[in-house]
PDB file of C-alpha atoms in Angstrom:
ATOM      1  CA  TYR A 796     122.127  85.364 100.022  1.00 49.00           C
ATOM      2  CA  THR A 797     121.228  87.162  96.840  1.00 50.00           C
ATOM      3  CA  TYR A 798     117.952  89.082  96.795  1.00 51.00           C
ATOM      4  CA  TYR A 799     116.322  89.358  93.401  1.00 57.00           C
ATOM      5  CA  HIS A 800     113.481  91.586  94.591  1.00 56.00           C
ATOM      6  CA  ALA A 801     113.493  94.741  96.631  1.00 59.00           C
ATOM      7  CA  ILE A 802     113.088  94.150 100.337  1.00 56.00           C
ATOM      8  CA  ASN A 803     110.296  96.033 102.089  1.00 58.00           C
ATOM      9  CA  ALA A 804     108.603  96.913  98.786  1.00 61.00           C
ATOM     10  CA  ILE A 805     105.239  95.839  97.433  1.00 64.00           C
ATOM     11  CA  ASP A 806     105.839  93.623  94.412  1.00 67.00           C
ATOM     12  CA  THR A 807     102.364  92.262  93.792  1.00 77.00           C
ATOM     13  CA  LEU A 808      98.723  93.303  93.832  1.00 90.00           C
ATOM     14  CA  TYR A 809      96.291  92.541  96.651  1.00 93.00           C
ATOM     15  CA  GLY A 810      93.693  90.026  95.469  1.00 94.00           C
ATOM     16  CA  PHE A 811      95.541  88.981  92.337  1.00 95.00           C
ATOM     17  CA  SER A 812      95.951  85.325  93.275  1.00 93.00           C
ATOM     18  CA  ASP A 813      92.218  85.023  94.053  1.00 95.00           C
ATOM     19  CA  ASN A 814      91.040  86.929  90.972  1.00 96.00           C
ATOM     20  CA  VAL A 815      93.593  86.016  88.302  1.00 96.00           C
ATOM     21  CA  GLN A 816      91.232  83.789  86.323  1.00 97.00           C
ATOM     22  CA  SER A 817      88.521  86.469  86.207  1.00 98.00           C
ATOM     23  CA  ILE A 818      91.133  89.056  85.186  1.00 98.00           C
ATOM     24  CA  LEU A 819      92.369  86.886  82.317  1.00 97.00           C
ATOM     25  CA  ASP A 820      88.841  85.896  81.242  1.00 98.00           C
ATOM     26  CA  LYS A 821      87.646  89.520  81.170  1.00 97.00           C
ATOM     27  CA  GLY A 822      90.914  90.868  79.736  1.00 98.00           C
ATOM     28  CA  GLU A 823      90.881  93.668  82.291  1.00 98.00           C
ATOM     29  CA  VAL A 824      92.061  94.402  85.806  1.00 98.00           C
ATOM     30  CA  ILE A 825      90.527  97.200  87.878  1.00 98.00           C
ATOM     31  CA  LEU A 826      93.098  98.610  90.308  1.00 98.00           C
ATOM     32  CA  PHE A 827      91.924 100.306  93.475  1.00 97.00           C
ATOM     33  CA  GLU A 828      94.091 101.834  96.187  1.00 95.00           C
ATOM     34  CA  GLY A 829      92.765  99.752  99.058  1.00 94.00           C
ATOM     35  CA  ALA A 830      91.641  96.226  99.840  1.00 95.00           C
ATOM     36  CA  LYS A 831      88.232  97.466 101.068  1.00 96.00           C
ATOM     37  CA  SER A 832      87.405  98.714  97.575  1.00 97.00           C
ATOM     38  CA  VAL A 833      88.290  95.329  96.074  1.00 97.00           C
ATOM     39  CA  MET A 834      85.966  93.588  98.520  1.00 97.00           C
ATOM     40  CA  LYS A 835      83.077  95.989  97.836  1.00 97.00           C
ATOM     41  CA  ALA A 836      83.432  95.731  94.042  1.00 97.00           C
ATOM     42  CA  TYR A 837      83.754  91.956  94.249  1.00 97.00           C
ATOM     43  CA  GLY A 838      80.433  91.840  96.091  1.00 96.00           C
ATOM     44  CA  TRP A 839      78.841  93.666  93.142  1.00 97.00           C
ATOM     45  CA  GLY A 840      80.199  91.134  90.652  1.00 97.00           C
ATOM     46  CA  TYR A 841      83.443  92.869  89.645  1.00 97.00           C
ATOM     47  CA  GLN A 842      85.703  89.883  90.219  1.00 97.00           C
ATOM     48  CA  ASN A 843      88.556  91.278  88.144  1.00 98.00           C
ATOM     49  CA  CYS A 844      89.814  93.696  90.810  1.00 97.00           C
ATOM     50  CA  CYS A 845      93.041  94.150  92.754  1.00 97.00           C
ATOM     51  CA  ALA A 846      94.487  96.765  95.096  1.00 96.00           C
ATOM     52  CA  LEU A 847      97.784  98.606  94.843  1.00 94.00           C
ATOM     53  CA  LEU A 848      97.782  99.196  98.627  1.00 90.00           C
ATOM     54  CA  THR A 849      98.998 102.712  97.880  1.00 89.00           C
ATOM     55  CA  SER A 850      98.138 105.619  95.562  1.00 90.00           C
ATOM     56  CA  HIS A 851     100.842 104.979  92.975  1.00 91.00           C
ATOM     57  CA  ILE A 852     102.645 102.078  91.344  1.00 93.00           C
ATOM     58  CA  ASN A 853     106.231 101.257  92.134  1.00 91.00           C
ATOM     59  CA  ASP A 854     108.828  99.753  89.770  1.00 90.00           C
ATOM     60  CA  ASN A 855     107.965  96.185  90.842  1.00 88.00           C
ATOM     61  CA  GLN A 856     104.267  96.684  90.172  1.00 92.00           C
ATOM     62  CA  LEU A 857     105.083  98.358  86.858  1.00 94.00           C
ATOM     63  CA  ARG A 858     106.926  95.251  85.681  1.00 92.00           C
ATOM     64  CA  PHE A 859     104.113  93.048  87.003  1.00 92.00           C
ATOM     65  CA  LEU A 860     101.481  95.058  85.085  1.00 96.00           C
ATOM     66  CA  ILE A 861     103.551  95.036  81.888  1.00 96.00           C
ATOM     67  CA  ARG A 862     103.690  91.229  82.088  1.00 94.00           C
ATOM     68  CA  LEU A 863      99.943  91.130  82.705  1.00 95.00           C
ATOM     69  CA  ALA A 864      99.324  93.402  79.714  1.00 97.00           C
ATOM     70  CA  SER A 865     101.389  91.071  77.530  1.00 96.00           C
ATOM     71  CA  HIS A 866      98.549  88.562  78.074  1.00 96.00           C
ATOM     72  CA  GLY A 867      96.069  91.030  76.574  1.00 96.00           C
ATOM     73  CA  VAL A 868      94.870  92.529  79.859  1.00 97.00           C
ATOM     74  CA  ARG A 869      93.683  96.157  79.878  1.00 97.00           C
ATOM     75  CA  ILE A 870      94.677  98.121  83.010  1.00 98.00           C
ATOM     76  CA  VAL A 871      91.958 100.258  84.640  1.00 98.00           C
ATOM     77  CA  PHE A 872      92.995 102.499  87.531  1.00 98.00           C
ATOM     78  CA  ALA A 873      90.255 103.447  90.012  1.00 98.00           C
ATOM     79  CA  PRO A 874      92.052 105.523  92.655  1.00 97.00           C
ATOM     80  CA  ASP A 875      90.568 107.667  95.389  1.00 96.00           C
ATOM     81  CA  SER A 876      89.014 110.927  94.184  1.00 96.00           C
ATOM     82  CA  ASP A 877      91.988 113.100  95.183  1.00 95.00           C
ATOM     83  CA  ILE A 878      94.507 111.199  93.011  1.00 95.00           C
ATOM     84  CA  ASP A 879      95.414 112.231  89.460  1.00 95.00           C
ATOM     85  CA  ILE A 880      97.114 109.185  87.968  1.00 96.00           C
ATOM     86  CA  ARG A 881      98.627 111.316  85.196  1.00 95.00           C
ATOM     87  CA  LYS A 882     101.129 112.561  87.790  1.00 96.00           C
ATOM     88  CA  ASP A 883     102.505 109.051  88.391  1.00 96.00           C
ATOM     89  CA  GLU A 884     105.539 108.577  86.151  1.00 97.00           C
ATOM     90  CA  ASN A 885     105.308 104.772  86.292  1.00 97.00           C
ATOM     91  CA  ILE A 886     101.702 104.872  85.099  1.00 97.00           C
ATOM     92  CA  MET A 887     102.790 107.155  82.276  1.00 97.00           C
ATOM     93  CA  LYS A 888     105.484 104.588  81.378  1.00 97.00           C
ATOM     94  CA  LEU A 889     102.911 101.793  81.517  1.00 97.00           C
ATOM     95  CA  ARG A 890     100.903 103.482  78.730  1.00 96.00           C
ATOM     96  CA  HIS A 891     103.647 102.460  76.292  1.00 96.00           C
ATOM     97  CA  PHE A 892     103.057  98.771  77.058  1.00 96.00           C
ATOM     98  CA  ALA A 893      99.360  98.512  77.913  1.00 96.00           C
ATOM     99  CA  ALA A 894      95.927  99.954  77.325  1.00 95.00           C
ATOM    100  CA  VAL A 895      95.452 102.159  80.409  1.00 98.00           C
ATOM    101  CA  GLU A 896      92.114 103.569  81.513  1.00 98.00           C
ATOM    102  CA  TRP A 897      91.115 105.726  84.460  1.00 97.00           C
ATOM    103  CA  VAL A 898      87.957 105.784  86.587  1.00 97.00           C
ATOM    104  CA  TRP A 899      87.896 109.335  87.903  1.00 95.00           C
ATOM    105  CA  ASN A 900      85.569 111.735  89.640  1.00 95.00           C
ATOM    106  CA  LYS A 901      84.666 113.789  86.569  1.00 91.00           C
ATOM    107  CA  TYR A 902      81.108 114.486  87.786  1.00 92.00           C
ATOM    108  CA  LYS A 903      82.149 115.359  91.350  1.00 94.00           C
ATOM    109  CA  LEU A 904      80.025 112.502  92.726  1.00 95.00           C
ATOM    110  CA  LEU A 905      82.641 111.672  95.373  1.00 96.00           C
ATOM    111  CA  ALA A 906      83.905 113.712  98.302  1.00 95.00           C
ATOM    112  CA  ASP A 907      87.626 114.392  98.676  1.00 92.00           C
ATOM    113  CA  LYS A 908      89.644 111.217  99.291  1.00 93.00           C
ATOM    114  CA  GLU A 909      86.704 108.870  98.674  1.00 96.00           C
ATOM    115  CA  ALA A 910      87.207 105.675  96.705  1.00 97.00           C
ATOM    116  CA  PRO A 911      85.019 105.179  93.614  1.00 97.00           C
ATOM    117  CA  VAL A 912      83.060 102.482  95.491  1.00 98.00           C
ATOM    118  CA  ASP A 913      82.360 104.564  98.613  1.00 97.00           C
ATOM    119  CA  ARG A 914      79.056 106.025  97.346  1.00 96.00           C
ATOM    120  CA  GLY A 915      77.591 102.671  96.338  1.00 97.00           C
ATOM    121  CA  GLU A 916      77.279 100.431  93.324  1.00 97.00           C
ATOM    122  CA  GLU A 917      75.256 102.828  91.183  1.00 97.00           C
ATOM    123  CA  VAL A 918      77.817 105.643  91.468  1.00 97.00           C
ATOM    124  CA  PHE A 919      80.702 103.252  90.845  1.00 97.00           C
ATOM    125  CA  LYS A 920      79.002 101.819  87.755  1.00 97.00           C
ATOM    126  CA  LYS A 921      78.449 105.334  86.340  1.00 97.00           C
ATOM    127  CA  LEU A 922      82.090 106.296  86.919  1.00 97.00           C
ATOM    128  CA  TYR A 923      83.353 102.939  85.603  1.00 97.00           C
ATOM    129  CA  ASP A 924      81.152 103.036  82.487  1.00 97.00           C
ATOM    130  CA  GLU A 925      82.423 106.535  81.646  1.00 95.00           C
ATOM    131  CA  ARG A 926      86.104 105.955  82.399  1.00 96.00           C
ATOM    132  CA  SER A 927      88.735 107.681  80.263  1.00 96.00           C
ATOM    133  CA  ARG A 928      91.563 106.239  78.228  1.00 95.00           C
ATOM    134  CA  LEU A 929      95.012 107.673  78.954  1.00 91.00           C
TER     135      LEU A 929
END
């Protein structure tokens, strides 16, 4: 057998197959670390969300996101409060192929290791509305 993908590596995004139409319609995907964050945001009407299932993107996800960006989709990272996405070399590579934005804890509204959705819809909306471009 010939394997064309890495074995034991994440090569997709959680929730993508369910939310692909909303992602394409909005021209944006919001990427959380965990599935719980996707479910919470979805309940608030953010149907263009997926989860990395980790705190960084691997080479497979990088290629996946580059292909998604080629369809005009902006990439918005919304990691837990203790993650600085600027330290992820694959995210820094992605900036050359896509519009990349970052929902981060600039106002210290989240405790350490909290997801942007953990303090409720109002806090998430504030952080999302004031996201930064990388």
